Amino acid sequence: LGWMYANGRNVPQDYAQAVQWFRKAAEQGHSKAQHGLGVSYAKGLGVKQDYAEALKWYRRAADQGDSNPQVNLGVMYDSGEGVPKNYAEALKWYRMAAEQGNAHGQYNLGVMYYEGKGLPRNYAEALKWYRMAAEQGNAAGQFSLGVMYHEGRGVKQDYVQAHMWFNLSSAGLKGEDQQRAATLRDATAAKMTP
């Protein structure tokens, strides 16, 4: 019920109602409800924003193996949102989610390797994790894979592959990100040999 109220599915959207239902189930150990309560506190939806509470509920759900709150914990530690920035903790949580097949975890782990955040920069590892995310339809992973093929980072430069990944990502991204993907797709097409 909590997710129904949070998303307005078959009921009017009501974040306060969502929090009430999340809390009832979360206190009984339901990981999806714990995650929902964490999101509510992190974003201030139906409750006053409280990163300490978000962290508590994310951790309870993550400790049960739920990959979505594991990603959210990674984001908190990666960005320093409500906690001191800690790349080692971010990596730990992203990796846990990524190894369970969570596309957001895979993409974020790829970013850590690509940027060398908390570990040595490693384009081959970034490519591996971006590909896993991209093959699940993660548009950010598809875009990043396109960049790697376009620039020849961690892989032989290949404009055909870059074009394909930019094209796929442009369908899933929005706003400026979508425009950037489309621009790179078109620029890459001009570099391809007929």
mmCIF file with all atom_site columns, C-alpha atoms in Angstrom:
data_model
loop_
_atom_site.group_PDB
_atom_site.id
_atom_site.type_symbol
_atom_site.label_atom_id
_atom_site.label_alt_id
_atom_site.label_comp_id
_atom_site.label_asym_id
_atom_site.label_entity_id
_atom_site.label_seq_id
_atom_site.pdbx_PDB_ins_code
_atom_site.Cartn_x
_atom_site.Cartn_y
_atom_site.Cartn_z
_atom_site.occupancy
_atom_site.B_iso_or_equiv
_atom_site.pdbx_formal_charge
_atom_site.auth_seq_id
_atom_site.auth_comp_id
_atom_site.auth_asym_id
_atom_site.auth_atom_id
_atom_site.pdbx_PDB_model_num
ATOM 1   C CA . LEU A 1 1   ? 0.000  0.000  0.000   1.00 0.00 ? 1   LEU A CA 1
ATOM 2   C CA . GLY A 1 2   ? 2.854  2.365  0.766   1.00 0.00 ? 2   GLY A CA 1
ATOM 3   C CA . TRP A 1 3   ? 4.150  2.256  -2.805  1.00 0.00 ? 3   TRP A CA 1
ATOM 4   C CA . MET A 1 4   ? 0.622  2.687  -4.153  1.00 0.00 ? 4   MET A CA 1
ATOM 5   C CA . TYR A 1 5   ? 0.192  5.922  -2.180  1.00 0.00 ? 5   TYR A CA 1
ATOM 6   C CA . ALA A 1 6   ? 3.733  7.115  -2.968  1.00 0.00 ? 6   ALA A CA 1
ATOM 7   C CA . ASN A 1 7   ? 3.223  6.628  -6.716  1.00 0.00 ? 7   ASN A CA 1
ATOM 8   C CA . GLY A 1 8   ? -0.500 7.395  -6.928  1.00 0.00 ? 8   GLY A CA 1
ATOM 9   C CA . ARG A 1 9   ? -1.376 3.961  -8.326  1.00 0.00 ? 9   ARG A CA 1
ATOM 10  C CA . ASN A 1 10  ? -5.147 3.361  -8.129  1.00 0.00 ? 10  ASN A CA 1
ATOM 11  C CA . VAL A 1 11  ? -5.306 5.843  -5.221  1.00 0.00 ? 11  VAL A CA 1
ATOM 12  C CA . PRO A 1 12  ? -4.652 9.579  -4.991  1.00 0.00 ? 12  PRO A CA 1
ATOM 13  C CA . GLN A 1 13  ? -0.943 10.235 -4.415  1.00 0.00 ? 13  GLN A CA 1
ATOM 14  C CA . ASP A 1 14  ? -0.442 10.882 -0.713  1.00 0.00 ? 14  ASP A CA 1
ATOM 15  C CA . TYR A 1 15  ? 3.085  10.792 0.690   1.00 0.00 ? 15  TYR A CA 1
ATOM 16  C CA . ALA A 1 16  ? 1.954  11.031 4.311   1.00 0.00 ? 16  ALA A CA 1
ATOM 17  C CA . GLN A 1 17  ? -0.242 7.936  3.843   1.00 0.00 ? 17  GLN A CA 1
ATOM 18  C CA . ALA A 1 18  ? 2.648  6.206  2.098   1.00 0.00 ? 18  ALA A CA 1
ATOM 19  C CA . VAL A 1 19  ? 4.919  6.865  5.079   1.00 0.00 ? 19  VAL A CA 1
ATOM 20  C CA . GLN A 1 20  ? 2.327  5.437  7.486   1.00 0.00 ? 20  GLN A CA 1
ATOM 21  C CA . TRP A 1 21  ? 2.071  2.214  5.478   1.00 0.00 ? 21  TRP A CA 1
ATOM 22  C CA . PHE A 1 22  ? 5.813  2.002  4.905   1.00 0.00 ? 22  PHE A CA 1
ATOM 23  C CA . ARG A 1 23  ? 6.445  2.386  8.639   1.00 0.00 ? 23  ARG A CA 1
ATOM 24  C CA . LYS A 1 24  ? 3.990  -0.377 9.594   1.00 0.00 ? 24  LYS A CA 1
ATOM 25  C CA . ALA A 1 25  ? 5.649  -2.859 7.268   1.00 0.00 ? 25  ALA A CA 1
ATOM 26  C CA . ALA A 1 26  ? 9.207  -1.576 7.833   1.00 0.00 ? 26  ALA A CA 1
ATOM 27  C CA . GLU A 1 27  ? 8.969  -2.099 11.577  1.00 0.00 ? 27  GLU A CA 1
ATOM 28  C CA . GLN A 1 28  ? 8.027  -5.723 10.842  1.00 0.00 ? 28  GLN A CA 1
ATOM 29  C CA . GLY A 1 29  ? 11.233 -6.129 8.817   1.00 0.00 ? 29  GLY A CA 1
ATOM 30  C CA . HIS A 1 30  ? 9.848  -5.785 5.263   1.00 0.00 ? 30  HIS A CA 1
ATOM 31  C CA . SER A 1 31  ? 12.841 -4.636 3.182   1.00 0.00 ? 31  SER A CA 1
ATOM 32  C CA . LYS A 1 32  ? 10.846 -2.943 0.391   1.00 0.00 ? 32  LYS A CA 1
ATOM 33  C CA . ALA A 1 33  ? 8.962  -0.889 2.978   1.00 0.00 ? 33  ALA A CA 1
ATOM 34  C CA . GLN A 1 34  ? 12.225 -0.032 4.738   1.00 0.00 ? 34  GLN A CA 1
ATOM 35  C CA . HIS A 1 35  ? 13.550 1.163  1.409   1.00 0.00 ? 35  HIS A CA 1
ATOM 36  C CA . GLY A 1 36  ? 10.393 3.213  0.815   1.00 0.00 ? 36  GLY A CA 1
ATOM 37  C CA . LEU A 1 37  ? 10.702 4.790  4.248   1.00 0.00 ? 37  LEU A CA 1
ATOM 38  C CA . GLY A 1 38  ? 14.349 5.585  3.509   1.00 0.00 ? 38  GLY A CA 1
ATOM 39  C CA . VAL A 1 39  ? 13.388 7.276  0.236   1.00 0.00 ? 39  VAL A CA 1
ATOM 40  C CA . SER A 1 40  ? 10.673 9.246  2.052   1.00 0.00 ? 40  SER A CA 1
ATOM 41  C CA . TYR A 1 41  ? 13.159 10.565 4.605   1.00 0.00 ? 41  TYR A CA 1
ATOM 42  C CA . ALA A 1 42  ? 15.889 11.208 2.038   1.00 0.00 ? 42  ALA A CA 1
ATOM 43  C CA . LYS A 1 43  ? 13.582 13.281 -0.171  1.00 0.00 ? 43  LYS A CA 1
ATOM 44  C CA . GLY A 1 44  ? 11.312 14.740 2.500   1.00 0.00 ? 44  GLY A CA 1
ATOM 45  C CA . LEU A 1 45  ? 8.189  13.098 1.053   1.00 0.00 ? 45  LEU A CA 1
ATOM 46  C CA . GLY A 1 46  ? 5.423  12.928 3.663   1.00 0.00 ? 46  GLY A CA 1
ATOM 47  C CA . VAL A 1 47  ? 7.946  13.562 6.447   1.00 0.00 ? 47  VAL A CA 1
ATOM 48  C CA . LYS A 1 48  ? 10.552 16.176 7.256   1.00 0.00 ? 48  LYS A CA 1
ATOM 49  C CA . GLN A 1 49  ? 13.765 15.428 5.357   1.00 0.00 ? 49  GLN A CA 1
ATOM 50  C CA . ASP A 1 50  ? 16.111 13.547 7.663   1.00 0.00 ? 50  ASP A CA 1
ATOM 51  C CA . TYR A 1 51  ? 19.231 11.920 6.235   1.00 0.00 ? 51  TYR A CA 1
ATOM 52  C CA . ALA A 1 52  ? 20.002 10.083 9.482   1.00 0.00 ? 52  ALA A CA 1
ATOM 53  C CA . GLU A 1 53  ? 16.605 8.359  9.308   1.00 0.00 ? 53  GLU A CA 1
ATOM 54  C CA . ALA A 1 54  ? 17.068 7.679  5.585   1.00 0.00 ? 54  ALA A CA 1
ATOM 55  C CA . LEU A 1 55  ? 20.448 6.091  6.304   1.00 0.00 ? 55  LEU A CA 1
ATOM 56  C CA . LYS A 1 56  ? 18.971 3.953  9.094   1.00 0.00 ? 56  LYS A CA 1
ATOM 57  C CA . TRP A 1 57  ? 16.146 2.573  6.938   1.00 0.00 ? 57  TRP A CA 1
ATOM 58  C CA . TYR A 1 58  ? 18.301 2.113  3.839   1.00 0.00 ? 58  TYR A CA 1
ATOM 59  C CA . ARG A 1 59  ? 20.831 0.172  5.900   1.00 0.00 ? 59  ARG A CA 1
ATOM 60  C CA . ARG A 1 60  ? 18.166 -2.095 7.408   1.00 0.00 ? 60  ARG A CA 1
ATOM 61  C CA . ALA A 1 61  ? 16.861 -2.963 3.946   1.00 0.00 ? 61  ALA A CA 1
ATOM 62  C CA . ALA A 1 62  ? 20.346 -3.210 2.419   1.00 0.00 ? 62  ALA A CA 1
ATOM 63  C CA . ASP A 1 63  ? 21.492 -5.565 5.161   1.00 0.00 ? 63  ASP A CA 1
ATOM 64  C CA . GLN A 1 64  ? 18.710 -7.914 4.037   1.00 0.00 ? 64  GLN A CA 1
ATOM 65  C CA . GLY A 1 65  ? 20.251 -7.994 0.565   1.00 0.00 ? 65  GLY A CA 1
ATOM 66  C CA . ASP A 1 66  ? 17.886 -5.561 -1.151  1.00 0.00 ? 66  ASP A CA 1
ATOM 67  C CA . SER A 1 67  ? 19.918 -4.033 -4.004  1.00 0.00 ? 67  SER A CA 1
ATOM 68  C CA . ASN A 1 68  ? 17.983 -0.746 -4.433  1.00 0.00 ? 68  ASN A CA 1
ATOM 69  C CA . PRO A 1 69  ? 18.740 0.609  -0.949  1.00 0.00 ? 69  PRO A CA 1
ATOM 70  C CA . GLN A 1 70  ? 22.312 -0.633 -1.408  1.00 0.00 ? 70  GLN A CA 1
ATOM 71  C CA . VAL A 1 71  ? 22.561 1.709  -4.407  1.00 0.00 ? 71  VAL A CA 1
ATOM 72  C CA . ASN A 1 72  ? 20.981 4.520  -2.376  1.00 0.00 ? 72  ASN A CA 1
ATOM 73  C CA . LEU A 1 73  ? 23.537 4.017  0.405   1.00 0.00 ? 73  LEU A CA 1
ATOM 74  C CA . GLY A 1 74  ? 26.277 4.127  -2.216  1.00 0.00 ? 74  GLY A CA 1
ATOM 75  C CA . VAL A 1 75  ? 24.912 7.403  -3.552  1.00 0.00 ? 75  VAL A CA 1
ATOM 76  C CA . MET A 1 76  ? 24.797 8.912  -0.058  1.00 0.00 ? 76  MET A CA 1
ATOM 77  C CA . TYR A 1 77  ? 28.439 8.012  0.619   1.00 0.00 ? 77  TYR A CA 1
ATOM 78  C CA . ASP A 1 78  ? 29.558 8.920  -2.913  1.00 0.00 ? 78  ASP A CA 1
ATOM 79  C CA . SER A 1 79  ? 28.008 12.395 -2.769  1.00 0.00 ? 79  SER A CA 1
ATOM 80  C CA . GLY A 1 80  ? 28.376 13.068 0.963   1.00 0.00 ? 80  GLY A CA 1
ATOM 81  C CA . GLU A 1 81  ? 24.603 13.499 1.211   1.00 0.00 ? 81  GLU A CA 1
ATOM 82  C CA . GLY A 1 82  ? 23.796 13.378 4.938   1.00 0.00 ? 82  GLY A CA 1
ATOM 83  C CA . VAL A 1 83  ? 27.018 11.485 5.700   1.00 0.00 ? 83  VAL A CA 1
ATOM 84  C CA . PRO A 1 84  ? 30.713 12.277 5.325   1.00 0.00 ? 84  PRO A CA 1
ATOM 85  C CA . LYS A 1 85  ? 31.849 11.515 1.774   1.00 0.00 ? 85  LYS A CA 1
ATOM 86  C CA . ASN A 1 86  ? 33.421 8.060  1.803   1.00 0.00 ? 86  ASN A CA 1
ATOM 87  C CA . TYR A 1 87  ? 34.320 6.438  -1.518  1.00 0.00 ? 87  TYR A CA 1
ATOM 88  C CA . ALA A 1 88  ? 35.264 3.125  0.108   1.00 0.00 ? 88  ALA A CA 1
ATOM 89  C CA . GLU A 1 89  ? 31.754 2.823  1.587   1.00 0.00 ? 89  GLU A CA 1
ATOM 90  C CA . ALA A 1 90  ? 30.181 3.936  -1.697  1.00 0.00 ? 90  ALA A CA 1
ATOM 91  C CA . LEU A 1 91  ? 32.170 1.275  -3.558  1.00 0.00 ? 91  LEU A CA 1
ATOM 92  C CA . LYS A 1 92  ? 31.143 -1.403 -1.076  1.00 0.00 ? 92  LYS A CA 1
ATOM 93  C CA . TRP A 1 93  ? 27.434 -0.691 -1.487  1.00 0.00 ? 93  TRP A CA 1
ATOM 94  C CA . TYR A 1 94  ? 27.578 -0.193 -5.265  1.00 0.00 ? 94  TYR A CA 1
ATOM 95  C CA . ARG A 1 95  ? 29.462 -3.474 -5.659  1.00 0.00 ? 95  ARG A CA 1
ATOM 96  C CA . MET A 1 96  ? 26.945 -5.375 -3.509  1.00 0.00 ? 96  MET A CA 1
ATOM 97  C CA . ALA A 1 97  ? 24.096 -4.109 -5.687  1.00 0.00 ? 97  ALA A CA 1
ATOM 98  C CA . ALA A 1 98  ? 26.011 -4.548 -8.951  1.00 0.00 ? 98  ALA A CA 1
ATOM 99  C CA . GLU A 1 99  ? 26.896 -8.146 -8.196  1.00 0.00 ? 99  GLU A CA 1
ATOM 100 C CA . GLN A 1 100 ? 23.188 -8.865 -7.721  1.00 0.00 ? 100 GLN A CA 1
ATOM 101 C CA . GLY A 1 101 ? 22.516 -7.542 -11.218 1.00 0.00 ? 101 GLY A CA 1
ATOM 102 C CA . ASN A 1 102 ? 21.200 -4.093 -10.244 1.00 0.00 ? 102 ASN A CA 1
ATOM 103 C CA . ALA A 1 103 ? 21.768 -1.904 -13.328 1.00 0.00 ? 103 ALA A CA 1
ATOM 104 C CA . HIS A 1 104 ? 22.041 1.327  -11.309 1.00 0.00 ? 104 HIS A CA 1
ATOM 105 C CA . GLY A 1 105 ? 24.644 -0.280 -9.073  1.00 0.00 ? 105 GLY A CA 1
ATOM 106 C CA . GLN A 1 106 ? 26.522 -1.524 -12.128 1.00 0.00 ? 106 GLN A CA 1
ATOM 107 C CA . TYR A 1 107 ? 26.459 1.915  -13.749 1.00 0.00 ? 107 TYR A CA 1
ATOM 108 C CA . ASN A 1 108 ? 27.585 3.679  -10.558 1.00 0.00 ? 108 ASN A CA 1
ATOM 109 C CA . LEU A 1 109 ? 30.374 1.153  -10.027 1.00 0.00 ? 109 LEU A CA 1
ATOM 110 C CA . GLY A 1 110 ? 31.463 1.815  -13.613 1.00 0.00 ? 110 GLY A CA 1
ATOM 111 C CA . VAL A 1 111 ? 31.602 5.545  -12.858 1.00 0.00 ? 111 VAL A CA 1
ATOM 112 C CA . MET A 1 112 ? 33.812 4.898  -9.827  1.00 0.00 ? 112 MET A CA 1
ATOM 113 C CA . TYR A 1 113 ? 36.266 2.943  -11.995 1.00 0.00 ? 113 TYR A CA 1
ATOM 114 C CA . TYR A 1 114 ? 36.084 5.446  -14.867 1.00 0.00 ? 114 TYR A CA 1
ATOM 115 C CA . GLU A 1 115 ? 36.762 8.434  -12.614 1.00 0.00 ? 115 GLU A CA 1
ATOM 116 C CA . GLY A 1 116 ? 39.141 6.657  -10.246 1.00 0.00 ? 116 GLY A CA 1
ATOM 117 C CA . LYS A 1 117 ? 37.043 7.470  -7.186  1.00 0.00 ? 117 LYS A CA 1
ATOM 118 C CA . GLY A 1 118 ? 38.271 5.481  -4.188  1.00 0.00 ? 118 GLY A CA 1
ATOM 119 C CA . LEU A 1 119 ? 40.392 3.176  -6.350  1.00 0.00 ? 119 LEU A CA 1
ATOM 120 C CA . PRO A 1 120 ? 42.802 3.478  -9.266  1.00 0.00 ? 120 PRO A CA 1
ATOM 121 C CA . ARG A 1 121 ? 41.204 4.521  -12.558 1.00 0.00 ? 121 ARG A CA 1
ATOM 122 C CA . ASN A 1 122 ? 40.538 1.399  -14.602 1.00 0.00 ? 122 ASN A CA 1
ATOM 123 C CA . TYR A 1 123 ? 38.839 1.809  -17.971 1.00 0.00 ? 123 TYR A CA 1
ATOM 124 C CA . ALA A 1 124 ? 38.577 -1.945 -18.575 1.00 0.00 ? 124 ALA A CA 1
ATOM 125 C CA . GLU A 1 125 ? 36.598 -2.380 -15.336 1.00 0.00 ? 125 GLU A CA 1
ATOM 126 C CA . ALA A 1 126 ? 34.499 0.695  -16.105 1.00 0.00 ? 126 ALA A CA 1
ATOM 127 C CA . LEU A 1 127 ? 33.710 -0.772 -19.528 1.00 0.00 ? 127 LEU A CA 1
ATOM 128 C CA . LYS A 1 128 ? 32.698 -4.105 -17.977 1.00 0.00 ? 128 LYS A CA 1
ATOM 129 C CA . TRP A 1 129 ? 30.243 -2.529 -15.515 1.00 0.00 ? 129 TRP A CA 1
ATOM 130 C CA . TYR A 1 130 ? 28.868 0.005  -18.006 1.00 0.00 ? 130 TYR A CA 1
ATOM 131 C CA . ARG A 1 131 ? 28.220 -2.852 -20.449 1.00 0.00 ? 131 ARG A CA 1
ATOM 132 C CA . MET A 1 132 ? 26.338 -4.870 -17.821 1.00 0.00 ? 132 MET A CA 1
ATOM 133 C CA . ALA A 1 133 ? 24.140 -1.854 -17.040 1.00 0.00 ? 133 ALA A CA 1
ATOM 134 C CA . ALA A 1 134 ? 23.718 -0.939 -20.718 1.00 0.00 ? 134 ALA A CA 1
ATOM 135 C CA . GLU A 1 135 ? 22.645 -4.434 -21.697 1.00 0.00 ? 135 GLU A CA 1
ATOM 136 C CA . GLN A 1 136 ? 19.838 -4.165 -19.142 1.00 0.00 ? 136 GLN A CA 1
ATOM 137 C CA . GLY A 1 137 ? 18.606 -0.979 -20.802 1.00 0.00 ? 137 GLY A CA 1
ATOM 138 C CA . ASN A 1 138 ? 20.210 1.521  -18.394 1.00 0.00 ? 138 ASN A CA 1
ATOM 139 C CA . ALA A 1 139 ? 20.405 4.664  -20.550 1.00 0.00 ? 139 ALA A CA 1
ATOM 140 C CA . ALA A 1 140 ? 23.257 6.244  -18.559 1.00 0.00 ? 140 ALA A CA 1
ATOM 141 C CA . GLY A 1 141 ? 25.257 3.034  -18.957 1.00 0.00 ? 141 GLY A CA 1
ATOM 142 C CA . GLN A 1 142 ? 24.505 3.013  -22.680 1.00 0.00 ? 142 GLN A CA 1
ATOM 143 C CA . PHE A 1 143 ? 25.653 6.626  -23.010 1.00 0.00 ? 143 PHE A CA 1
ATOM 144 C CA . SER A 1 144 ? 28.856 5.969  -21.037 1.00 0.00 ? 144 SER A CA 1
ATOM 145 C CA . LEU A 1 145 ? 29.598 2.911  -23.146 1.00 0.00 ? 145 LEU A CA 1
ATOM 146 C CA . GLY A 1 146 ? 29.144 5.090  -26.236 1.00 0.00 ? 146 GLY A CA 1
ATOM 147 C CA . VAL A 1 147 ? 31.663 7.588  -24.848 1.00 0.00 ? 147 VAL A CA 1
ATOM 148 C CA . MET A 1 148 ? 34.199 4.833  -24.208 1.00 0.00 ? 148 MET A CA 1
ATOM 149 C CA . TYR A 1 149 ? 33.886 3.489  -27.757 1.00 0.00 ? 149 TYR A CA 1
ATOM 150 C CA . HIS A 1 150 ? 33.943 7.013  -29.197 1.00 0.00 ? 150 HIS A CA 1
ATOM 151 C CA . GLU A 1 151 ? 37.104 7.962  -27.293 1.00 0.00 ? 151 GLU A CA 1
ATOM 152 C CA . GLY A 1 152 ? 38.754 4.524  -27.356 1.00 0.00 ? 152 GLY A CA 1
ATOM 153 C CA . ARG A 1 153 ? 39.044 4.287  -23.581 1.00 0.00 ? 153 ARG A CA 1
ATOM 154 C CA . GLY A 1 154 ? 39.416 0.731  -22.320 1.00 0.00 ? 154 GLY A CA 1
ATOM 155 C CA . VAL A 1 155 ? 38.444 -0.519 -25.759 1.00 0.00 ? 155 VAL A CA 1
ATOM 156 C CA . LYS A 1 156 ? 39.532 -0.050 -29.381 1.00 0.00 ? 156 LYS A CA 1
ATOM 157 C CA . GLN A 1 157 ? 37.924 3.073  -30.809 1.00 0.00 ? 157 GLN A CA 1
ATOM 158 C CA . ASP A 1 158 ? 34.833 2.018  -32.752 1.00 0.00 ? 158 ASP A CA 1
ATOM 159 C CA . TYR A 1 159 ? 32.479 4.646  -34.126 1.00 0.00 ? 159 TYR A CA 1
ATOM 160 C CA . VAL A 1 160 ? 29.875 2.065  -35.164 1.00 0.00 ? 160 VAL A CA 1
ATOM 161 C CA . GLN A 1 161 ? 29.593 0.783  -31.590 1.00 0.00 ? 161 GLN A CA 1
ATOM 162 C CA . ALA A 1 162 ? 29.659 4.357  -30.231 1.00 0.00 ? 162 ALA A CA 1
ATOM 163 C CA . HIS A 1 163 ? 26.856 5.353  -32.601 1.00 0.00 ? 163 HIS A CA 1
ATOM 164 C CA . MET A 1 164 ? 24.757 2.350  -31.599 1.00 0.00 ? 164 MET A CA 1
ATOM 165 C CA . TRP A 1 165 ? 25.107 3.051  -27.849 1.00 0.00 ? 165 TRP A CA 1
ATOM 166 C CA . PHE A 1 166 ? 24.489 6.795  -28.257 1.00 0.00 ? 166 PHE A CA 1
ATOM 167 C CA . ASN A 1 167 ? 21.397 6.006  -30.314 1.00 0.00 ? 167 ASN A CA 1
ATOM 168 C CA . LEU A 1 168 ? 20.049 3.581  -27.708 1.00 0.00 ? 168 LEU A CA 1
ATOM 169 C CA . SER A 1 169 ? 20.763 5.989  -24.854 1.00 0.00 ? 169 SER A CA 1
ATOM 170 C CA . SER A 1 170 ? 19.078 8.923  -26.586 1.00 0.00 ? 170 SER A CA 1
ATOM 171 C CA . ALA A 1 171 ? 15.806 6.990  -26.474 1.00 0.00 ? 171 ALA A CA 1
ATOM 172 C CA . GLY A 1 172 ? 16.016 6.512  -22.692 1.00 0.00 ? 172 GLY A CA 1
ATOM 173 C CA . LEU A 1 173 ? 17.479 9.816  -21.513 1.00 0.00 ? 173 LEU A CA 1
ATOM 174 C CA . LYS A 1 174 ? 15.553 13.044 -21.000 1.00 0.00 ? 174 LYS A CA 1
ATOM 175 C CA . GLY A 1 175 ? 16.158 16.756 -21.466 1.00 0.00 ? 175 GLY A CA 1
ATOM 176 C CA . GLU A 1 176 ? 19.731 17.941 -21.870 1.00 0.00 ? 176 GLU A CA 1
ATOM 177 C CA . ASP A 1 177 ? 21.126 14.423 -21.455 1.00 0.00 ? 177 ASP A CA 1
ATOM 178 C CA . GLN A 1 178 ? 18.979 13.194 -24.344 1.00 0.00 ? 178 GLN A CA 1
ATOM 179 C CA . GLN A 1 179 ? 20.076 16.124 -26.489 1.00 0.00 ? 179 GLN A CA 1
ATOM 180 C CA . ARG A 1 180 ? 23.750 15.486 -25.687 1.00 0.00 ? 180 ARG A CA 1
ATOM 181 C CA . ALA A 1 181 ? 23.387 11.795 -26.621 1.00 0.00 ? 181 ALA A CA 1
ATOM 182 C CA . ALA A 1 182 ? 21.656 12.695 -29.892 1.00 0.00 ? 182 ALA A CA 1
ATOM 183 C CA . THR A 1 183 ? 24.327 15.305 -30.711 1.00 0.00 ? 183 THR A CA 1
ATOM 184 C CA . LEU A 1 184 ? 27.138 12.819 -30.081 1.00 0.00 ? 184 LEU A CA 1
ATOM 185 C CA . ARG A 1 185 ? 25.288 10.155 -32.074 1.00 0.00 ? 185 ARG A CA 1
ATOM 186 C CA . ASP A 1 186 ? 25.014 12.506 -35.050 1.00 0.00 ? 186 ASP A CA 1
ATOM 187 C CA . ALA A 1 187 ? 28.631 13.704 -34.742 1.00 0.00 ? 187 ALA A CA 1
ATOM 188 C CA . THR A 1 188 ? 29.771 10.078 -34.574 1.00 0.00 ? 188 THR A CA 1
ATOM 189 C CA . ALA A 1 189 ? 27.750 9.214  -37.683 1.00 0.00 ? 189 ALA A CA 1
ATOM 190 C CA . ALA A 1 190 ? 29.654 11.894 -39.589 1.00 0.00 ? 190 ALA A CA 1
ATOM 191 C CA . LYS A 1 191 ? 32.966 10.191 -38.635 1.00 0.00 ? 191 LYS A CA 1
ATOM 192 C CA . MET A 1 192 ? 31.886 6.743  -39.797 1.00 0.00 ? 192 MET A CA 1
ATOM 193 C CA . THR A 1 193 ? 33.229 5.570  -43.136 1.00 0.00 ? 193 THR A CA 1
ATOM 194 C CA . PRO A 1 194 ? 30.515 4.787  -45.714 1.00 0.00 ? 194 PRO A CA 1
#
